[in-house]
CSV table of C-alpha atoms in Angstrom, one decimal:
chain,number,residue,atom,x,y,z
A,1,MET,CA,-62.8,-67.8,-96.1
A,2,GLY,CA,-65.8,-65.1,-96.0
A,3,LYS,CA,-63.5,-62.7,-94.5
A,4,PHE,CA,-61.1,-63.2,-96.9
A,5,CYS,CA,-63.6,-62.7,-100.0
A,6,VAL,CA,-64.8,-59.8,-98.8
A,7,ARG,CA,-61.3,-58.6,-98.1
A,8,HIS,CA,-60.2,-59.8,-102.4
A,9,ALA,CA,-64.1,-57.6,-102.9
A,10,SER,CA,-63.1,-54.8,-101.4
A,11,ILE,CA,-59.5,-54.5,-103.1
A,12,ALA,CA,-60.3,-55.0,-106.6
A,13,SER,CA,-63.6,-52.3,-105.9
A,14,ALA,CA,-60.3,-49.9,-105.0
A,15,VAL,CA,-58.7,-51.1,-107.5
A,16,MET,CA,-61.5,-50.6,-110.5
A,17,VAL,CA,-62.3,-47.4,-108.1
A,18,LEU,CA,-58.4,-46.2,-109.7
A,19,PHE,CA,-59.3,-47.0,-112.9
A,20,MET,CA,-62.1,-45.4,-113.3
A,21,ALA,CA,-60.1,-41.9,-112.6
A,22,VAL,CA,-57.8,-42.7,-114.5
A,23,MET,CA,-60.1,-43.5,-117.0
A,24,CYS,CA,-61.6,-40.0,-116.7
A,25,GLU,CA,-58.7,-38.5,-116.5
A,26,SER,CA,-57.3,-39.4,-119.7
A,27,ALA,CA,-60.9,-38.6,-121.6
A,28,ALA,CA,-61.0,-35.0,-119.5
A,29,ASP,CA,-57.7,-34.1,-121.0
A,30,ILE,CA,-58.1,-34.5,-125.0
A,31,HIS,CA,-54.2,-34.2,-125.6
A,32,GLY,CA,-51.0,-35.5,-125.0
A,33,PRO,CA,-47.2,-34.3,-124.5
A,34,PRO,CA,-45.9,-32.0,-126.2
A,35,VAL,CA,-49.2,-29.8,-125.8
A,36,VAL,CA,-48.9,-27.9,-122.5
A,37,ARG,CA,-51.5,-27.7,-119.8
A,38,LEU,CA,-51.6,-24.3,-118.8
A,39,ASN,CA,-54.1,-24.1,-115.6
A,40,LYS,CA,-55.0,-21.4,-112.8
A,41,THR,CA,-51.3,-22.2,-110.5
A,42,ASN,CA,-49.0,-21.8,-114.2
A,43,PHE,CA,-51.3,-19.6,-116.8
A,44,ASN,CA,-50.1,-15.7,-116.0
A,45,GLU,CA,-46.3,-16.4,-114.8
A,46,SER,CA,-46.0,-18.7,-118.4
A,47,LEU,CA,-47.8,-16.3,-120.3
A,48,GLN,CA,-44.7,-13.4,-119.0
A,49,GLU,CA,-41.8,-16.2,-121.0
A,50,SER,CA,-43.1,-16.6,-124.0
A,51,HIS,CA,-45.5,-16.1,-126.2
A,52,HIS,CA,-48.0,-18.3,-126.4
A,53,PHE,CA,-51.0,-20.0,-128.8
A,54,VAL,CA,-54.1,-21.5,-126.6
A,55,MET,CA,-57.0,-23.9,-127.3
A,56,PHE,CA,-59.4,-23.1,-124.9
A,57,TYR,CA,-61.7,-25.8,-125.2
A,58,ALA,CA,-64.2,-28.0,-122.9
A,59,PRO,CA,-63.4,-32.6,-123.2
A,60,TRP,CA,-67.4,-32.7,-124.0
A,61,CYS,CA,-67.0,-30.0,-127.0
A,62,GLY,CA,-67.3,-32.2,-130.1
A,63,HIS,CA,-65.4,-29.1,-132.1
A,64,CYS,CA,-62.7,-29.5,-129.3
A,65,LYS,CA,-62.9,-33.2,-130.0
A,66,ASN,CA,-62.4,-33.1,-133.8
A,67,LEU,CA,-59.9,-30.2,-133.6
A,68,ALA,CA,-57.7,-31.9,-130.7
A,69,PRO,CA,-55.1,-33.9,-133.4
A,70,THR,CA,-54.7,-30.6,-135.7
A,71,TRP,CA,-53.3,-29.5,-132.5
A,72,GLN,CA,-51.5,-31.6,-131.1
A,73,LYS,CA,-49.8,-32.0,-134.8
A,74,LEU,CA,-49.8,-28.1,-134.3
A,75,ALA,CA,-47.2,-28.9,-130.4
A,76,GLU,CA,-45.1,-30.9,-132.5
A,77,LYS,CA,-43.9,-28.8,-134.9
A,78,LYS,CA,-43.8,-25.5,-132.4
A,79,ASN,CA,-42.9,-26.8,-129.0
A,80,THR,CA,-39.4,-27.4,-129.8
A,81,GLU,CA,-35.9,-25.8,-128.6
A,82,ASP,CA,-36.0,-22.2,-130.6
A,83,SER,CA,-39.1,-21.8,-131.9
A,84,PRO,CA,-40.9,-18.3,-130.3
A,85,VAL,CA,-44.1,-19.7,-129.7
A,86,ILE,CA,-45.0,-22.6,-127.0
A,87,ILE,CA,-48.7,-24.7,-128.0
A,88,ALA,CA,-50.6,-25.4,-124.9
A,89,ASN,CA,-54.4,-25.9,-123.5
A,90,THR,CA,-57.0,-24.5,-120.6
A,91,ASP,CA,-60.0,-26.6,-120.0
A,92,CYS,CA,-62.0,-24.6,-119.1
A,93,THR,CA,-64.6,-27.0,-117.6
A,94,LYS,CA,-61.7,-27.4,-114.5
A,95,ASP,CA,-60.2,-24.0,-114.9
A,96,THR,CA,-63.4,-21.9,-114.8
A,97,GLU,CA,-61.4,-18.4,-113.4
A,98,VAL,CA,-58.6,-18.7,-116.3
A,99,CYS,CA,-61.7,-19.1,-118.6
A,100,ALA,CA,-64.0,-16.4,-117.4
A,101,SER,CA,-61.4,-13.7,-116.8
A,102,TYR,CA,-60.3,-13.6,-120.7
A,103,GLY,CA,-63.9,-13.6,-121.3
A,104,ILE,CA,-64.0,-16.8,-123.1
A,105,ARG,CA,-68.4,-18.0,-124.2
A,106,SER,CA,-67.6,-21.0,-126.8
A,107,TYR,CA,-65.2,-23.7,-128.2
A,108,PRO,CA,-63.1,-23.9,-128.7
A,109,THR,CA,-61.0,-20.7,-128.8
A,110,LEU,CA,-57.6,-20.2,-130.1
A,111,LYS,CA,-55.8,-16.7,-128.6
A,112,LEU,CA,-52.2,-16.1,-129.2
A,113,PHE,CA,-50.7,-15.3,-125.8
A,114,LEU,CA,-47.9,-12.3,-126.4
A,115,ALA,CA,-45.0,-12.0,-124.3
A,116,ALA,CA,-45.4,-9.2,-121.5
A,117,ASP,CA,-42.0,-7.5,-123.3
A,118,GLY,CA,-43.6,-4.3,-124.3
A,119,THR,CA,-45.3,-5.2,-127.8
A,120,SER,CA,-48.6,-6.4,-126.9
A,121,GLU,CA,-50.5,-6.7,-123.6
A,122,ASP,CA,-53.4,-7.9,-126.3
A,123,ALA,CA,-54.5,-11.3,-126.7
A,124,ILE,CA,-55.3,-12.0,-130.9
A,125,LYS,CA,-58.0,-14.2,-131.3
A,126,TYR,CA,-58.4,-16.6,-134.2
A,127,ASN,CA,-61.0,-17.2,-136.4
A,128,GLY,CA,-59.6,-19.0,-139.4
A,129,ALA,CA,-59.8,-21.8,-140.8
A,130,ARG,CA,-59.2,-24.5,-138.4
A,131,THR,CA,-56.5,-26.6,-140.3
A,132,PHE,CA,-53.0,-27.3,-139.7
A,133,ASP,CA,-51.3,-25.1,-142.5
A,134,ALA,CA,-54.3,-22.5,-141.9
A,135,LEU,CA,-52.8,-22.5,-138.4
A,136,VAL,CA,-48.7,-22.3,-138.9
A,137,LYS,CA,-49.4,-19.9,-141.6
A,138,PHE,CA,-50.8,-18.0,-138.9
A,139,LEU,CA,-47.9,-17.9,-135.9
A,140,ASP,CA,-45.5,-17.8,-138.7
A,141,ASP,CA,-47.3,-14.6,-140.0
A,142,THR,CA,-47.9,-12.6,-137.2
A,143,LEU,CA,-45.0,-13.4,-135.4
A,144,ALA,CA,-42.1,-12.5,-138.0
A,145,GLY,CA,-44.2,-9.4,-138.3
A,146,LEU,CA,-43.4,-8.9,-134.1
A,147,ALA,CA,-39.9,-9.9,-135.5
A,148,GLU,CA,-40.2,-6.6,-137.6
A,149,ALA,CA,-41.6,-4.6,-135.8
A,150,LYS,CA,-39.6,-5.1,-132.6
A,151,GLU,CA,-36.5,-4.4,-135.5
A,152,ALA,CA,-37.5,-0.9,-136.4
A,153,GLU,CA,-38.9,0.0,-132.8
A,154,ALA,CA,-34.8,-0.7,-132.3
A,155,LYS,CA,-33.3,0.5,-135.2
A,156,LYS,CA,-35.4,4.4,-134.0
A,157,ALA,CA,-34.3,3.7,-131.3
A,158,ALA,CA,-30.7,4.0,-132.4
A,159,LEU,CA,-31.0,6.6,-134.2
A,160,GLU,CA,-32.7,9.0,-131.8
A,161,GLU,CA,-29.6,7.7,-129.8
A,162,ALA,CA,-27.1,8.8,-131.9
A,163,THR,CA,-29.1,11.9,-133.9
A,164,GLY,CA,-29.6,13.5,-129.8
A,165,ASN,CA,-26.2,12.6,-129.2
A,166,ILE,CA,-25.1,14.9,-132.5
A,167,GLU,CA,-24.1,18.6,-131.9
A,168,ASP,CA,-25.1,21.8,-133.4
A,169,ASP,CA,-23.8,22.3,-136.8
A,170,PRO,CA,-22.4,25.0,-136.4
A,171,ILE,CA,-22.4,26.0,-139.8
A,172,THR,CA,-25.8,25.6,-140.6
A,173,ASP,CA,-26.7,26.4,-137.0
A,174,GLN,CA,-30.6,24.9,-137.9
A,175,THR,CA,-33.2,25.5,-134.9
A,176,GLU,CA,-35.8,22.9,-133.9
A,177,GLU,CA,-38.2,24.7,-135.3
A,178,ASP,CA,-36.8,24.7,-138.8
A,179,GLU,CA,-36.8,21.0,-138.6
A,180,ASP,CA,-40.7,21.3,-137.6
A,181,GLU,CA,-41.3,23.1,-140.4
A,182,GLU,CA,-39.0,21.2,-142.7
A,183,GLU,CA,-40.3,18.0,-142.2
A,184,GLU,CA,-44.8,19.0,-141.8
A,185,ASP,CA,-43.5,21.0,-145.4
A,186,GLU,CA,-43.8,16.6,-147.1
A,187,MET,CA,-46.5,15.7,-148.1
A,188,ALA,CA,-48.8,12.1,-147.5
A,189,VAL,CA,-47.9,9.8,-150.4
A,190,VAL,CA,-50.9,9.2,-151.4
A,191,GLU,CA,-51.9,5.5,-153.7
A,192,LYS,CA,-53.8,5.2,-156.7
A,193,ASN,CA,-56.7,4.1,-154.7
A,194,GLY,CA,-57.2,7.6,-152.4
A,195,LEU,CA,-55.4,6.4,-149.4
A,196,TYR,CA,-52.8,8.4,-147.9
A,197,LYS,CA,-50.2,6.4,-146.4
A,198,LEU,CA,-49.1,9.4,-143.0
A,199,THR,CA,-46.5,9.6,-141.5
A,200,GLU,CA,-44.5,11.3,-138.0
A,201,PHE,CA,-43.5,13.8,-140.5
A,202,THR,CA,-47.1,13.8,-142.5
A,203,TYR,CA,-49.6,13.7,-140.4
A,204,LYS,CA,-50.6,16.7,-138.2
A,205,ASN,CA,-50.2,18.5,-141.7
A,206,PHE,CA,-52.7,16.3,-144.0
A,207,ILE,CA,-55.3,16.1,-140.8
A,208,LYS,CA,-55.6,20.6,-140.1
A,209,LYS,CA,-57.6,20.9,-143.0
A,210,GLY,CA,-61.0,18.3,-144.1
A,211,TYR,CA,-62.7,15.7,-142.9
A,212,HIS,CA,-60.2,12.4,-141.8
A,213,LEU,CA,-61.5,9.3,-141.4
A,214,VAL,CA,-57.6,7.5,-140.5
A,215,LYS,CA,-57.2,3.1,-139.7
A,216,PHE,CA,-54.0,2.9,-136.9
A,217,PHE,CA,-52.9,-0.5,-138.0
A,218,ALA,CA,-50.5,-3.0,-136.7
A,219,PRO,CA,-49.4,-5.5,-140.1
A,220,TRP,CA,-49.1,-8.3,-138.2
A,221,CYS,CA,-52.5,-7.5,-136.6
A,222,PRO,CA,-55.4,-10.6,-138.2
A,223,HIS,CA,-58.6,-8.1,-138.4
A,224,CYS,CA,-56.1,-5.8,-139.4
A,225,GLN,CA,-55.1,-7.9,-142.6
A,226,GLU,CA,-59.2,-9.2,-142.9
A,227,MET,CA,-60.7,-5.0,-142.8
A,228,ALA,CA,-57.4,-3.8,-145.2
A,229,ALA,CA,-59.6,-4.6,-148.5
A,230,MET,CA,-63.0,-2.8,-147.6
A,231,TRP,CA,-60.6,-0.2,-146.1
A,232,GLN,CA,-58.8,0.7,-149.9
A,233,GLU,CA,-62.1,0.2,-151.1
A,234,LEU,CA,-63.6,2.8,-148.9
A,235,ALA,CA,-60.3,5.1,-149.2
A,236,GLY,CA,-61.3,4.8,-153.4
A,237,LYS,CA,-65.2,5.8,-152.7
A,238,PHE,CA,-63.5,9.3,-151.7
A,239,ALA,CA,-60.2,9.3,-153.7
A,240,THR,CA,-61.7,12.9,-155.3
A,241,SER,CA,-62.8,14.3,-153.1
A,242,ASP,CA,-61.2,17.7,-151.8
A,243,LYS,CA,-63.1,17.2,-148.4
A,244,ILE,CA,-62.9,13.9,-147.3
A,245,PHE,CA,-59.9,12.1,-146.8
A,246,VAL,CA,-59.1,8.6,-145.6
A,247,SER,CA,-55.8,7.3,-144.6
A,248,GLU,CA,-54.1,5.2,-142.4
A,249,VAL,CA,-50.8,5.0,-140.0
A,250,ASP,CA,-48.8,1.6,-139.8
A,251,CYS,CA,-47.8,2.1,-135.6
A,252,THR,CA,-44.4,-0.5,-135.7
A,253,THR,CA,-43.1,2.0,-138.1
A,254,ASP,CA,-45.2,5.9,-136.2
A,255,ASN,CA,-45.4,4.7,-133.1
A,256,ASP,CA,-45.0,8.6,-132.3
A,257,VAL,CA,-48.2,9.2,-134.2
A,258,CYS,CA,-50.6,6.4,-132.2
A,259,VAL,CA,-49.3,7.9,-129.3
A,260,THR,CA,-50.0,10.9,-129.7
A,261,ALA,CA,-53.5,9.8,-130.5
A,262,GLU,CA,-54.4,7.4,-127.2
A,263,VAL,CA,-53.9,4.3,-129.8
A,264,ASN,CA,-55.1,1.6,-127.0
A,265,GLY,CA,-55.4,-1.1,-129.8
A,266,TYR,CA,-55.6,-2.2,-133.1
A,267,PRO,CA,-57.1,-1.3,-136.2
A,268,THR,CA,-58.7,1.3,-134.8
A,269,ILE,CA,-60.9,3.8,-136.7
A,270,MET,CA,-60.3,7.7,-135.9
A,271,TRP,CA,-62.5,10.5,-137.3
A,272,PHE,CA,-60.4,13.7,-137.9
A,273,ALA,CA,-62.9,17.3,-138.7
A,274,ASN,CA,-60.0,20.5,-139.5
A,275,GLY,CA,-57.5,19.9,-137.2
A,276,GLY,CA,-59.4,19.9,-134.3
A,277,SER,CA,-63.1,17.6,-133.4
A,278,ARG,CA,-61.9,13.9,-133.1
A,279,ASP,CA,-63.7,10.8,-132.7
A,280,VAL,CA,-62.7,6.6,-132.3
A,281,TYR,CA,-65.4,5.0,-134.6
A,282,PRO,CA,-67.1,2.6,-132.5
A,283,GLY,CA,-69.2,0.6,-135.4
A,284,GLN,CA,-68.9,-3.1,-137.6
A,285,ARG,CA,-66.3,-2.3,-139.8
A,286,THR,CA,-68.2,-2.2,-142.8
A,287,THR,CA,-68.1,-0.1,-146.3
A,288,VAL,CA,-71.8,0.8,-145.8
A,289,ASP,CA,-71.4,0.9,-141.5
A,290,VAL,CA,-68.3,3.7,-142.0
A,291,GLN,CA,-70.0,6.4,-144.3
A,292,GLU,CA,-73.4,6.0,-142.4
A,293,TYR,CA,-71.0,7.2,-139.5
A,294,LEU,CA,-69.5,9.5,-142.4
A,295,ILE,CA,-72.2,11.0,-143.1
A,296,LYS,CA,-73.4,11.8,-139.2
A,297,LYS,CA,-70.4,12.9,-138.5
A,298,LEU,CA,-70.2,15.6,-141.7
A,299,THR,CA,-74.2,16.6,-140.4
A,300,LYS,CA,-73.3,17.4,-136.9
A,301,ALA,CA,-70.0,19.3,-138.4
A,302,GLY,CA,-72.7,21.7,-140.8
A,303,GLU,CA,-71.9,19.6,-143.7
A,304,LYS,CA,-75.3,19.2,-145.2
A,305,ASP,CA,-75.3,19.2,-148.9
A,306,LEU,CA,-71.9,16.9,-148.5
A,307,ALA,CA,-73.3,14.6,-146.2
A,308,ALA,CA,-75.6,14.7,-149.1
A,309,LYS,CA,-74.4,13.9,-151.5
A,310,VAL,CA,-72.3,10.8,-149.0
A,311,LYS,CA,-75.6,9.2,-149.1
A,312,GLU,CA,-76.9,9.6,-152.2
A,313,ASP,CA,-74.2,8.0,-153.7
A,314,MET,CA,-74.3,5.3,-150.8
A,315,GLU,CA,-77.6,4.8,-152.0
A,316,ILE,CA,-76.9,4.1,-155.2
A,317,GLU,CA,-74.0,2.3,-154.6
A,318,VAL,CA,-76.2,-0.1,-152.4
A,319,TYR,CA,-79.5,-0.5,-154.9
A,320,MET,CA,-76.8,-1.6,-157.4
A,321,LEU,CA,-75.4,-4.0,-156.1
A,322,LYS,CA,-78.6,-4.5,-155.2
A,323,MET,CA,-79.9,-5.3,-158.7
A,324,GLN,CA,-76.3,-7.2,-159.7
A,325,LYS,CA,-77.3,-9.4,-157.4
A,326,GLU,CA,-81.0,-9.8,-158.8
A,327,ALA,CA,-80.2,-10.0,-162.2
A,328,ASP,CA,-76.9,-12.6,-161.5
A,329,GLU,CA,-79.8,-14.5,-159.4
A,330,MET,CA,-82.4,-14.3,-162.9
A,331,LYS,CA,-79.5,-15.8,-164.8
A,332,LYS,CA,-78.2,-18.4,-163.2
A,333,GLU,CA,-82.1,-19.8,-162.9
A,334,ARG,CA,-82.4,-18.9,-166.6
A,335,GLU,CA,-78.8,-21.9,-166.7
A,336,ARG,CA,-81.0,-23.9,-164.0
A,337,GLN,CA,-84.1,-23.9,-166.6
A,338,ALA,CA,-82.1,-24.2,-170.4
A,339,TRP,CA,-80.7,-27.3,-168.3
A,340,ARG,CA,-83.5,-29.2,-167.4
A,341,GLY,CA,-85.3,-28.9,-171.0
A,342,PRO,CA,-82.8,-31.2,-173.0
A,343,ALA,CA,-82.8,-33.3,-170.5
A,344,LYS,CA,-86.2,-33.4,-170.3
A,345,ALA,CA,-86.5,-33.4,-174.4
A,346,ARG,CA,-83.5,-36.9,-174.5
A,347,ARG,CA,-85.9,-39.4,-171.9
A,348,SER,CA,-86.7,-41.4,-173.4
A,349,PRO,CA,-90.7,-42.2,-173.3
A,350,SER,CA,-92.1,-44.8,-171.4
A,351,PRO,CA,-92.9,-48.5,-173.5
A,352,LYS,CA,-96.7,-49.4,-173.8
A,353,PRO,CA,-99.0,-52.1,-172.0
A,354,PRO,CA,-98.3,-56.1,-174.3
A,355,SER,CA,-102.1,-55.6,-174.6
A,356,GLN,CA,-101.9,-51.9,-175.9
A,357,LYS,CA,-99.0,-52.6,-178.4
A,358,LEU,CA,-101.2,-55.6,-179.1
A,359,LYS,CA,-104.3,-53.4,-180.4
A,360,GLU,CA,-102.4,-51.1,-181.6
A,361,ASP,CA,-100.7,-53.7,-184.5
A,362,GLY,CA,-104.6,-55.1,-185.0
A,363,GLU,CA,-103.7,-58.4,-183.5
A,364,LEU,CA,-106.4,-57.8,-180.9
């Protein structure tokens, strides 16, 4: 009888251990199907086949748990046969090597990996709102931009192939040198705010004279989208200048320019001085930081008066913004005080004790 009890106790213990193991494994994976699990054995191979939007997480992370239902819903919408992207996850407590190789330092980290088709080698980190609608919009906009870029490249390649097979016209007998000169004569398009749009036909000639800040970008790039307003604002500051120019090149339509400039990522900001000196801007993407960089470059180029003018205008602008902020704060404070005054006046007086009321009435 004793042996029977011990035997059953051992079986019960084994069942309990198995149950706990299953429960722990289930708790560790905060997502279920159709979220695809990526680990060190299938991560790189999977990325070669299709685009993947990956959530790097840790099971104990509270923010990861909060995002889990939304990520699950996103997978249910996107992980279909006709979808260009796969929603996946990687548990960084199990696959530490994978997470370390992609610089994951916090959880959750969301990255969109583009399939190895030559479109882009860099993962796009998502920094937007962690809502279902925001995530869907990010994927739709980014992938639509990629599709447009690939279509533009295909058309360009087809055009080059077609024109490359055309023999010289015996009537015009125009040489390649004449064509280059004709292309360089084209003028750069400038918007109302002073931002120049450069192409492969205008870029080289445009940066020959003056001091230039050129942004190389791709429309589908989230970081490019975030800094678009700042770049337009910066262009407006130098719209009337005949020495300082702010421009941009769309690398999806004028890739040859970006290849020549050795652009390795988006957005890239470069400094050009009279078509010669060139430098890649390394700082923060704010108007103040870029202007401070510009001042240093102008000073180094011997344009001390121009640098001083840029610095003076920037300091005035910063001062005016500070004054405006203080004025706004004072206005809000006055509004708060005005609101408190009438409210206090409307407050009913505290009731008098019965004894005091009788004294005043002469009854005590």
